[in-house]
PDB file of C-alpha atoms in Angstrom:
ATOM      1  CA  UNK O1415     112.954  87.901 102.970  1.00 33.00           C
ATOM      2  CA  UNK O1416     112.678  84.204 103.229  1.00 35.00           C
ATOM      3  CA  UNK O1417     110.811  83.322 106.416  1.00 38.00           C
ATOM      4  CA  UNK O1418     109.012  86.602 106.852  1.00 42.00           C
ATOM      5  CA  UNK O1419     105.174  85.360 107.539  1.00 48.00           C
ATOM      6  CA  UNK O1420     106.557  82.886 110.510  1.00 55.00           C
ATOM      7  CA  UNK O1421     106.067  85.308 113.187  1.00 55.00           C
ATOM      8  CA  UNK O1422     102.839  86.330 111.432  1.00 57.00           C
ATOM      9  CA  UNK O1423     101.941  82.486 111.790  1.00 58.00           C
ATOM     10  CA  UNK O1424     102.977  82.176 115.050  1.00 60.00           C
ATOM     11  CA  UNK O1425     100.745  85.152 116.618  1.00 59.00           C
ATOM     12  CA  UNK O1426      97.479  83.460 115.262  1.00 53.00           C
ATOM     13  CA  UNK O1427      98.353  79.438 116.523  1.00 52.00           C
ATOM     14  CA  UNK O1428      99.547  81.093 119.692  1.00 53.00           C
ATOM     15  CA  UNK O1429      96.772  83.689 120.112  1.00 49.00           C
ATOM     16  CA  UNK O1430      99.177  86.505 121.509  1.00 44.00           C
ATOM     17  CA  UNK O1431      97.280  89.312 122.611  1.00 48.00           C
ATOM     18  CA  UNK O1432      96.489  91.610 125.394  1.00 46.00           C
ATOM     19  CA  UNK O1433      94.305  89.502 127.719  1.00 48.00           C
ATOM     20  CA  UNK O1434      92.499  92.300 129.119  1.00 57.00           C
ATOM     21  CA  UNK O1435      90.265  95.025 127.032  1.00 60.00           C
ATOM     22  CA  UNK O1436      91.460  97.603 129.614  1.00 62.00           C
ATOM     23  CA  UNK O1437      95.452  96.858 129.093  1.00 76.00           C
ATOM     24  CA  UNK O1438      94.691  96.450 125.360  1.00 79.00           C
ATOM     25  CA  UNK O1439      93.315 100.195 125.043  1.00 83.00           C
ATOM     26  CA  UNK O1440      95.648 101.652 127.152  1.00 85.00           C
ATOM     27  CA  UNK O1441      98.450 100.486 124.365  1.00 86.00           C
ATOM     28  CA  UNK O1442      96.782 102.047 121.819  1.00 88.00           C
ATOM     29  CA  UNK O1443      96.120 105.304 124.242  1.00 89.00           C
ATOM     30  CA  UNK O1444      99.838 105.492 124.239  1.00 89.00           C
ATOM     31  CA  UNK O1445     100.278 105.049 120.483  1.00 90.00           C
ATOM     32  CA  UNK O1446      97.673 107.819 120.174  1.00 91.00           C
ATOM     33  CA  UNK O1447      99.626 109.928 122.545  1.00 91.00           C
ATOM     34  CA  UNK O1448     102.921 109.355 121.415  1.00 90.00           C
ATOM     35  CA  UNK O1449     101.934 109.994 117.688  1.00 90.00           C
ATOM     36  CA  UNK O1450     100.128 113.326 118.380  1.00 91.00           C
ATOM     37  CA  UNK O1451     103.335 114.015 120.589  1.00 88.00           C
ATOM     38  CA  UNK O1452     105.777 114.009 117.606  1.00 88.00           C
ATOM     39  CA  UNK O1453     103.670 114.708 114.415  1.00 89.00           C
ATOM     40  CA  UNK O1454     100.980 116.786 115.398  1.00 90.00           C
ATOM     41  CA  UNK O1455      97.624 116.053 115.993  1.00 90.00           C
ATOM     42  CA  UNK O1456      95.768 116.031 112.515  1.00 92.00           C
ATOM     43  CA  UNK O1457      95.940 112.193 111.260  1.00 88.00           C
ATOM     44  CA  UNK O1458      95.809 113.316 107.764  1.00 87.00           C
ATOM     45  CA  UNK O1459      99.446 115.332 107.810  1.00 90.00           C
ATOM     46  CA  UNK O1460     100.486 112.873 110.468  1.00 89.00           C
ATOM     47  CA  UNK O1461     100.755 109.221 109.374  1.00 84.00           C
ATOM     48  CA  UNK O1462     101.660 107.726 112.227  1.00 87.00           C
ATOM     49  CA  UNK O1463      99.090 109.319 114.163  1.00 90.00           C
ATOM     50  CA  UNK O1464      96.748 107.867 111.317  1.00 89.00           C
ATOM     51  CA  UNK O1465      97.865 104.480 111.465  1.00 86.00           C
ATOM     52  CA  UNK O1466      97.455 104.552 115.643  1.00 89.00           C
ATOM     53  CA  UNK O1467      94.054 105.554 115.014  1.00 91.00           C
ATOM     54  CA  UNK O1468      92.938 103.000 112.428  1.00 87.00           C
ATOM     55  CA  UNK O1469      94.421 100.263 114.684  1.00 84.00           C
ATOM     56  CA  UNK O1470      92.666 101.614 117.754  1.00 87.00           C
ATOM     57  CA  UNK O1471      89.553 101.873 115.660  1.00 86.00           C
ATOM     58  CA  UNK O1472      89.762  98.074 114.438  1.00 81.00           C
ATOM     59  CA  UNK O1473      90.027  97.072 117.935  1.00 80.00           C
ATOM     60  CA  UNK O1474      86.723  98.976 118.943  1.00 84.00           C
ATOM     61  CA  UNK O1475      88.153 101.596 121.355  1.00 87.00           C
ATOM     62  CA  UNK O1476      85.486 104.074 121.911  1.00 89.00           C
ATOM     63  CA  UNK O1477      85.813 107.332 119.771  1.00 91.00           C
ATOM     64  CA  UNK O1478      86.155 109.300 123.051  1.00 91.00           C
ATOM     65  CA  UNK O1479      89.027 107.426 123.870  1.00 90.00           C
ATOM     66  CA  UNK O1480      90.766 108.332 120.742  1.00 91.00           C
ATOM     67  CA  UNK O1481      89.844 111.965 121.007  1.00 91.00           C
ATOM     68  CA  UNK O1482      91.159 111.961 124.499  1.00 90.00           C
ATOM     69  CA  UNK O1483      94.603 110.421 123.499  1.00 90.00           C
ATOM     70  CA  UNK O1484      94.924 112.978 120.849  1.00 91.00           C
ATOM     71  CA  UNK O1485      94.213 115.564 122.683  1.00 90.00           C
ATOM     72  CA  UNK O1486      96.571 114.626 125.084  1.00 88.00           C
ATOM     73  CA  UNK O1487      99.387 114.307 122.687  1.00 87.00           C
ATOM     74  CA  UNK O1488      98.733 117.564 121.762  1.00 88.00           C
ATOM     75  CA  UNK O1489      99.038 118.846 125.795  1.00 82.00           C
ATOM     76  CA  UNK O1490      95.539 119.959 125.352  1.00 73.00           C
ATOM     77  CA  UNK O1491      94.946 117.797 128.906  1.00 62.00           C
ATOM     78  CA  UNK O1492      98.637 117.610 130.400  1.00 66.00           C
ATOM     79  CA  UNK O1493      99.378 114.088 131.076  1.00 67.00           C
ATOM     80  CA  UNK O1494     102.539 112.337 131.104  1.00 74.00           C
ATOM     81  CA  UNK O1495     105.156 112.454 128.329  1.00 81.00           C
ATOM     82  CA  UNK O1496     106.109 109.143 126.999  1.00 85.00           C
ATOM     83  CA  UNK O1497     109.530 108.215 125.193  1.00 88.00           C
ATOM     84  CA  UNK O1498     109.766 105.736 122.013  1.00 89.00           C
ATOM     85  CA  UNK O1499     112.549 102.713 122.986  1.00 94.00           C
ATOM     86  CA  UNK O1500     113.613  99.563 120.971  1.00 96.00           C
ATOM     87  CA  UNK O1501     114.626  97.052 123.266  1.00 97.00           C
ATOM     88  CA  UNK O1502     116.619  94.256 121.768  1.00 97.00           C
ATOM     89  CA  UNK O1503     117.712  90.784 122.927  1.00 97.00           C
ATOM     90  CA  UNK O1504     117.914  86.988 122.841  1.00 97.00           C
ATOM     91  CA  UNK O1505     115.813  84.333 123.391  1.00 95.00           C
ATOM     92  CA  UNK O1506     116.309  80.399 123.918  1.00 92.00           C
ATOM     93  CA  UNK O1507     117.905  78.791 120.893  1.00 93.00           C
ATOM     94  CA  UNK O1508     119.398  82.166 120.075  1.00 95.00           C
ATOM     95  CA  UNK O1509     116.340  83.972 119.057  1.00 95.00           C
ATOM     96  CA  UNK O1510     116.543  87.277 118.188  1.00 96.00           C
ATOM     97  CA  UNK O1511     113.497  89.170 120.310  1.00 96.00           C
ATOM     98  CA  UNK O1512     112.999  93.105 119.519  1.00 95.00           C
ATOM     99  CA  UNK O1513     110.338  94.780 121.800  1.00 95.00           C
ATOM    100  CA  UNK O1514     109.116  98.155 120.977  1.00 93.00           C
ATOM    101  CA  UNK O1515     107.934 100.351 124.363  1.00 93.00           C
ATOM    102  CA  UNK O1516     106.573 103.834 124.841  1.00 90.00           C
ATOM    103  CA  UNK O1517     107.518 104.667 128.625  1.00 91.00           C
ATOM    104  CA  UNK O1518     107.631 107.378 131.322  1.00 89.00           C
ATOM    105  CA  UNK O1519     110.393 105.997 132.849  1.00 93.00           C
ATOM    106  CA  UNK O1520     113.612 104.220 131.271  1.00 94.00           C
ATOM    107  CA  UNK O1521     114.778 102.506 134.514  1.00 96.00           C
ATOM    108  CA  UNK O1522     111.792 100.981 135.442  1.00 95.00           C
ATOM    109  CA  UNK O1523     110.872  99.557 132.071  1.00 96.00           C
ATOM    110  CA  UNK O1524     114.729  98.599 131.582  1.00 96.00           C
ATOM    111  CA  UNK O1525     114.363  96.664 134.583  1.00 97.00           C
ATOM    112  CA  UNK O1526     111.269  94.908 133.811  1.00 97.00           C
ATOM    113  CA  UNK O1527     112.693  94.139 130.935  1.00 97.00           C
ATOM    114  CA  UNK O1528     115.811  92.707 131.589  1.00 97.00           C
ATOM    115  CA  UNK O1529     114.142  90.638 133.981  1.00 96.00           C
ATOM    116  CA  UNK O1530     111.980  89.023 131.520  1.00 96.00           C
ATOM    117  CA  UNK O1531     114.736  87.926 129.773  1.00 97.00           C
ATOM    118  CA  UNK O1532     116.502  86.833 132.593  1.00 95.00           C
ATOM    119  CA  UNK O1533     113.940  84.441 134.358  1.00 95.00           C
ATOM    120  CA  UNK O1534     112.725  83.098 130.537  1.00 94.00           C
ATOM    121  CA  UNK O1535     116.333  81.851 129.804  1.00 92.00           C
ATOM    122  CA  UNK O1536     117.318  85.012 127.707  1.00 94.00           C
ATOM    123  CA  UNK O1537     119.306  87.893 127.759  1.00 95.00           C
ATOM    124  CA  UNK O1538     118.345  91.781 126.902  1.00 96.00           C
ATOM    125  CA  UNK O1539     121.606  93.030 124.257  1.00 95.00           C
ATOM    126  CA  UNK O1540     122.876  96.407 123.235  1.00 94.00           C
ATOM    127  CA  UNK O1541     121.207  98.636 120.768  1.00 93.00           C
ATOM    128  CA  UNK O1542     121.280  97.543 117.236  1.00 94.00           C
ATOM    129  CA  UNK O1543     122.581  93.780 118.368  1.00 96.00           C
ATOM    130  CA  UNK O1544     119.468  92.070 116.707  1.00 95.00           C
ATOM    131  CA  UNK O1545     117.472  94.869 114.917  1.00 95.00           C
ATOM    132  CA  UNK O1546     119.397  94.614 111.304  1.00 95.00           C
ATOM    133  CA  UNK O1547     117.795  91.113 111.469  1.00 94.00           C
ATOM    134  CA  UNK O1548     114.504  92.986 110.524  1.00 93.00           C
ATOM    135  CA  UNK O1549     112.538  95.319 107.865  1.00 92.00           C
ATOM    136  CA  UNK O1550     109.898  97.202 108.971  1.00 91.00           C
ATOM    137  CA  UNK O1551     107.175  96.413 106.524  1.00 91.00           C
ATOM    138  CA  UNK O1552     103.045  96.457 105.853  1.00 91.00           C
ATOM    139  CA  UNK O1553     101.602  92.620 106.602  1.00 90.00           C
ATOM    140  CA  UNK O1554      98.071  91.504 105.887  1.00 91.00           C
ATOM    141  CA  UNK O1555      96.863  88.216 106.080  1.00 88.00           C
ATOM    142  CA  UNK O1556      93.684  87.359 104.191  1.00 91.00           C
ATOM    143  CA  UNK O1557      91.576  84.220 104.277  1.00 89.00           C
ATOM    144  CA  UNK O1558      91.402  82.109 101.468  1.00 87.00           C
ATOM    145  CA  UNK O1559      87.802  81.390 101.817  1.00 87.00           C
ATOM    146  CA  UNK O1560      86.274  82.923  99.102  1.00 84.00           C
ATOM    147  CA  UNK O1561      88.858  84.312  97.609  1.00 87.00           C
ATOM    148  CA  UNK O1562      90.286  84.556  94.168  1.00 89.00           C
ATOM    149  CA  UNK O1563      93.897  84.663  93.944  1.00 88.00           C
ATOM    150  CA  UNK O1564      94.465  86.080  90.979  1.00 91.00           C
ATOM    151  CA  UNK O1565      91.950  88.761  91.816  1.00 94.00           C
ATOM    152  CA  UNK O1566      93.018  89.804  95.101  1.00 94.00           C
ATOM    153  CA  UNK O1567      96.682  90.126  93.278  1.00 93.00           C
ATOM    154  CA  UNK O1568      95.723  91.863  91.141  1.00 94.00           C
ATOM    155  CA  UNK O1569      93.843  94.226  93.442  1.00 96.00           C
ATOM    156  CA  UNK O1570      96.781  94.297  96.123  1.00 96.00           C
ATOM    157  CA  UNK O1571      99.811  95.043  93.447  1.00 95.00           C
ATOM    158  CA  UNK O1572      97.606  97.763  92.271  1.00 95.00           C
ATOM    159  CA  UNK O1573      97.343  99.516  95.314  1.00 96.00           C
ATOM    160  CA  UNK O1574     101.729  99.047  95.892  1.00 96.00           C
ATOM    161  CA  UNK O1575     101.905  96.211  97.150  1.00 96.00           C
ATOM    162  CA  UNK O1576     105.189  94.084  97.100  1.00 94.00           C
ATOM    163  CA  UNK O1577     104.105  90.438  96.899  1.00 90.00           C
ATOM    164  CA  UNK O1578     100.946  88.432  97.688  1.00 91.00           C
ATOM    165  CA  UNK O1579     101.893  84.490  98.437  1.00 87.00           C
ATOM    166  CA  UNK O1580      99.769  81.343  99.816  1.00 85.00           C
ATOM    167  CA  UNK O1581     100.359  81.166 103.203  1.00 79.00           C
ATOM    168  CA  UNK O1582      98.559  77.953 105.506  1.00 72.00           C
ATOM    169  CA  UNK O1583      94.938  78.903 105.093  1.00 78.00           C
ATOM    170  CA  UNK O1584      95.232  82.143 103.386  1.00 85.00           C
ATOM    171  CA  UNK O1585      97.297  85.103 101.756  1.00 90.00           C
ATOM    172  CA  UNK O1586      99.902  87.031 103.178  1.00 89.00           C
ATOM    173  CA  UNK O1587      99.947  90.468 101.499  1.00 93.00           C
ATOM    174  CA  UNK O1588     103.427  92.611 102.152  1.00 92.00           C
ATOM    175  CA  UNK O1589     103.948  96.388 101.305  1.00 95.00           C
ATOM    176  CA  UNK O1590     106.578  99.098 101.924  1.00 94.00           C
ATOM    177  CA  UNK O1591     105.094 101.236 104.856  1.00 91.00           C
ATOM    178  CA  UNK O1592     105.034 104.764 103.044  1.00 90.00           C
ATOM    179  CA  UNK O1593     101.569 102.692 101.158  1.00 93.00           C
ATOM    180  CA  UNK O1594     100.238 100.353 103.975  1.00 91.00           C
ATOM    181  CA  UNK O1595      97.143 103.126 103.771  1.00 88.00           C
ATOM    182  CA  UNK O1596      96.616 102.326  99.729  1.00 93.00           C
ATOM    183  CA  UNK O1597      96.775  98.561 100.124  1.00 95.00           C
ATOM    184  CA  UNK O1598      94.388  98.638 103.417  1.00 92.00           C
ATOM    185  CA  UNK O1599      92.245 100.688 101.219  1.00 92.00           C
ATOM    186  CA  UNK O1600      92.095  98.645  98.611  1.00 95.00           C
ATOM    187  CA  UNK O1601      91.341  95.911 100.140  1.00 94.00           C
ATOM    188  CA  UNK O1602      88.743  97.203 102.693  1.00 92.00           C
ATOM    189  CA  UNK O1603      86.800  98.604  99.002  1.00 94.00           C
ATOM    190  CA  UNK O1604      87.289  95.337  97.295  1.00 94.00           C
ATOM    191  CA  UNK O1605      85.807  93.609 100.328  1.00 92.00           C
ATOM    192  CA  UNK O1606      88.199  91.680 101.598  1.00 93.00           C
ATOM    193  CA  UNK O1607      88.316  90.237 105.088  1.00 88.00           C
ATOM    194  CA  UNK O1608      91.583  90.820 107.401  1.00 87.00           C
ATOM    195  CA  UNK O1609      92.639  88.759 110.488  1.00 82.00           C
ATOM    196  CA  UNK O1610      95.367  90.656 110.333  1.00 81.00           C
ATOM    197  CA  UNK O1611      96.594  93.987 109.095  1.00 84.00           C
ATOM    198  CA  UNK O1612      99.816  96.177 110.354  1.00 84.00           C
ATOM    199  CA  UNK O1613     103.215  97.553 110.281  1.00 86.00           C
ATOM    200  CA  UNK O1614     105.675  95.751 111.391  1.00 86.00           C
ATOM    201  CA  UNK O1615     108.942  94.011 111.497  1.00 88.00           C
ATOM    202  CA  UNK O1616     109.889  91.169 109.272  1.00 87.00           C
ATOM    203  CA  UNK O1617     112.896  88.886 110.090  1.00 88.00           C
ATOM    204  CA  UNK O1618     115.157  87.652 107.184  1.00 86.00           C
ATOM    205  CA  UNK O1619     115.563  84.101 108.467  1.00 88.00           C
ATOM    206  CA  UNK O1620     113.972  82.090 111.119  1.00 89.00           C
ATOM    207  CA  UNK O1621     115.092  79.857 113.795  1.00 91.00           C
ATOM    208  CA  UNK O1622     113.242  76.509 114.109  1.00 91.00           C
ATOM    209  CA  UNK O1623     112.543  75.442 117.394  1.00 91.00           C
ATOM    210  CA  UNK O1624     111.528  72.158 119.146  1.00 92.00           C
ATOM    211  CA  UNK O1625     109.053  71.672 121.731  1.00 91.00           C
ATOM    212  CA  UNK O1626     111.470  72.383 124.888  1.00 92.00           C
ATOM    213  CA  UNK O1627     112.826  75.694 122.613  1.00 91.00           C
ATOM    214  CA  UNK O1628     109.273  76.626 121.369  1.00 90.00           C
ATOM    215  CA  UNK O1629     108.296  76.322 124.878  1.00 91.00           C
ATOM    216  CA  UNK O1630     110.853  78.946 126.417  1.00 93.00           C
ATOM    217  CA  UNK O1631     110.102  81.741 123.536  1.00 92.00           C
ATOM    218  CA  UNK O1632     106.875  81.155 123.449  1.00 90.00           C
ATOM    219  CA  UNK O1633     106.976  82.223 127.531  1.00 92.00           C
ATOM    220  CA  UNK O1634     109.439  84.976 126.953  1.00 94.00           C
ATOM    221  CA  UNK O1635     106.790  86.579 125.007  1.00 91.00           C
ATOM    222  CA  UNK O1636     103.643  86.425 126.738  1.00 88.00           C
ATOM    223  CA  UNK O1637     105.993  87.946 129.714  1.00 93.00           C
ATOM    224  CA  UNK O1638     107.351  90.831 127.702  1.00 94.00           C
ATOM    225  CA  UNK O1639     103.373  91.135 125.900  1.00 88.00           C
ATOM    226  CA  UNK O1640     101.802  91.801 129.696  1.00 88.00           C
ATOM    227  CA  UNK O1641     104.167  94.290 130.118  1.00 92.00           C
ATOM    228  CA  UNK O1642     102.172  97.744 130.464  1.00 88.00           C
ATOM    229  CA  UNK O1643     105.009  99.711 128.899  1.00 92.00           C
ATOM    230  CA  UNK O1644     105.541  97.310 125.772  1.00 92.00           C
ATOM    231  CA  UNK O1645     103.383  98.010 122.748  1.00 89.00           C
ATOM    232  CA  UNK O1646     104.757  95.013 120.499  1.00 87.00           C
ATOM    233  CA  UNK O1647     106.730  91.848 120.660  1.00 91.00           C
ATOM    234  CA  UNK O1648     108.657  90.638 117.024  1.00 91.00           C
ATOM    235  CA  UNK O1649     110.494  87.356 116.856  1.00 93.00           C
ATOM    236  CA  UNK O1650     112.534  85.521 114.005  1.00 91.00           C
ATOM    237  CA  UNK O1651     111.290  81.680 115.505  1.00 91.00           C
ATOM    238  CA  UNK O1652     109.266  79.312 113.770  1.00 87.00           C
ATOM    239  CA  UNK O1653     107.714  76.166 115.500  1.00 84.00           C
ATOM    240  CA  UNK O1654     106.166  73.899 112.822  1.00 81.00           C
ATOM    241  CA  UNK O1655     102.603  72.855 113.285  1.00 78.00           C
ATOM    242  CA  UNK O1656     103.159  69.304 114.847  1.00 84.00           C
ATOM    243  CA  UNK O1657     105.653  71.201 117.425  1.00 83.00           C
ATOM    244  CA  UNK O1658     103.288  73.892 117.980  1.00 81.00           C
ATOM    245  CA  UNK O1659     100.904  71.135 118.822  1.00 81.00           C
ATOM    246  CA  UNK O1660     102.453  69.180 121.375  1.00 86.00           C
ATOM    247  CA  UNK O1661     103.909  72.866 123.103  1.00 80.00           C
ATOM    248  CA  UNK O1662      99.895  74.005 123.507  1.00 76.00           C
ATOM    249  CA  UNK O1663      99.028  70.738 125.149  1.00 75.00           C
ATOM    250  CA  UNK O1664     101.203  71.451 128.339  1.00 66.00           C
TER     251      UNK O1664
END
């Protein structure tokens, strides 16, 4: 999985995030929602519903909030249904782009969608056209301040994790999903510090970009990120430091 930490990477130069608390919690709402909808509403028989929770928590939504959403999923409070949809597509430089959505209505996000693509030099592809480029996997990055490596290994492997590697200023710790719970576990008893910690997708290669490429992508995906409907944005693109550099100082 050569290549796997560049999107990783790329979220903390870039800072991609929800640029409003309010947007930001009503992602993980949905999550909630969604979750509760499909596995039932007790996190410790649902894992999803678990993981939507922790995330939510590590973001410092209220615990009424999460209550709410789960009660919700669980049509304790009505509310709308929401449907789980992989959208999958191209970017500039032939990028592959896969954005995961929770929606109450397929033709309106489809639409959004596509035009995102459209208007940021990309296209939107049929299912499955870019998605075998990725692994869905656990991904923590650790700061090496502080830390020993050989410790933190060993710590990490314990738990069932797959590989631990030097990564810019830190460690990138990878897992199969089924354990993400053991290794964030592990790691939150050893004491170890997080900036970031999820399940996602991994690409198998990468696509290097220059500063007019970087520059494209990098607005393809704060478009499809401030989409209401989109939970999550993953990208096989690397822009190298210098690039990175000269894109931020437009």
């Amino acid at each position: 999985m050569a290549g796997h930490s560049h999107w990783a990477g790329i979220k903390h130069k870039k800072g991609i995030a929800d640029k409003k608390r309010g947007a930001l919690f009503g992602k993980l709402s949905r999550a909630i929602i969604v979750a509760a909808q499909n596995g039932g509403g007790d996190p410790a028989m649902n894992l999803t519903l678990r993981y939507a929770i922790d995330r939510a928590r590590k973001s410092s939504m209220p615990k009424d909030n999460i209550e709410r959403a789960i009660k919700k999923g669980c049509g304790d409070m009505g509310g709308v249904v929401y449907t789980e949809i992989l959208y999958e597509g191209y970017g500039a430089e032939g990028v592959a782009v896969l954005c995961d959505a929770l929606t109450d209505n397929r033709n309106r996000t489809a639409g959004e969608v596509r035009k995102c693509f459209e208007v940021h030099g990309g296209n939107l592809g049929a299912t499955g056209c870019v998605s075998w480029m990725f692994e869905r996997k656990g991904l923590f990055l650790v700061p090496a301040e502080n830390v020993d490596e050989e410790a933190l290994f060993e710590v990490a492997l314990e738990a069932g994790a797959e590989d631990v590697k030097a990564v810019g200023p830190g460690f990138e710790i990878t897992c199969d999903p089924e354990v993400y719970d053991d290794v964030d576990a592990a790691l939150e008893a050893a004491k170890y510090a997080t900036e970031m910690a999820e399940i996602t997708r991994v690409a198998s290669n990468t696509v290097t970009l220059d500063v007019a490429g970087g520059r494209k992508v990098l607005k393809l995906i704060d478009a499809l990120e401030e989409l209401e409907d989109i939970q999550s944005v993953t990208a096989n693109f690397d822009i190298p430091d210098d690039v990175m550099a000269e894109v931020e100082s437009e």
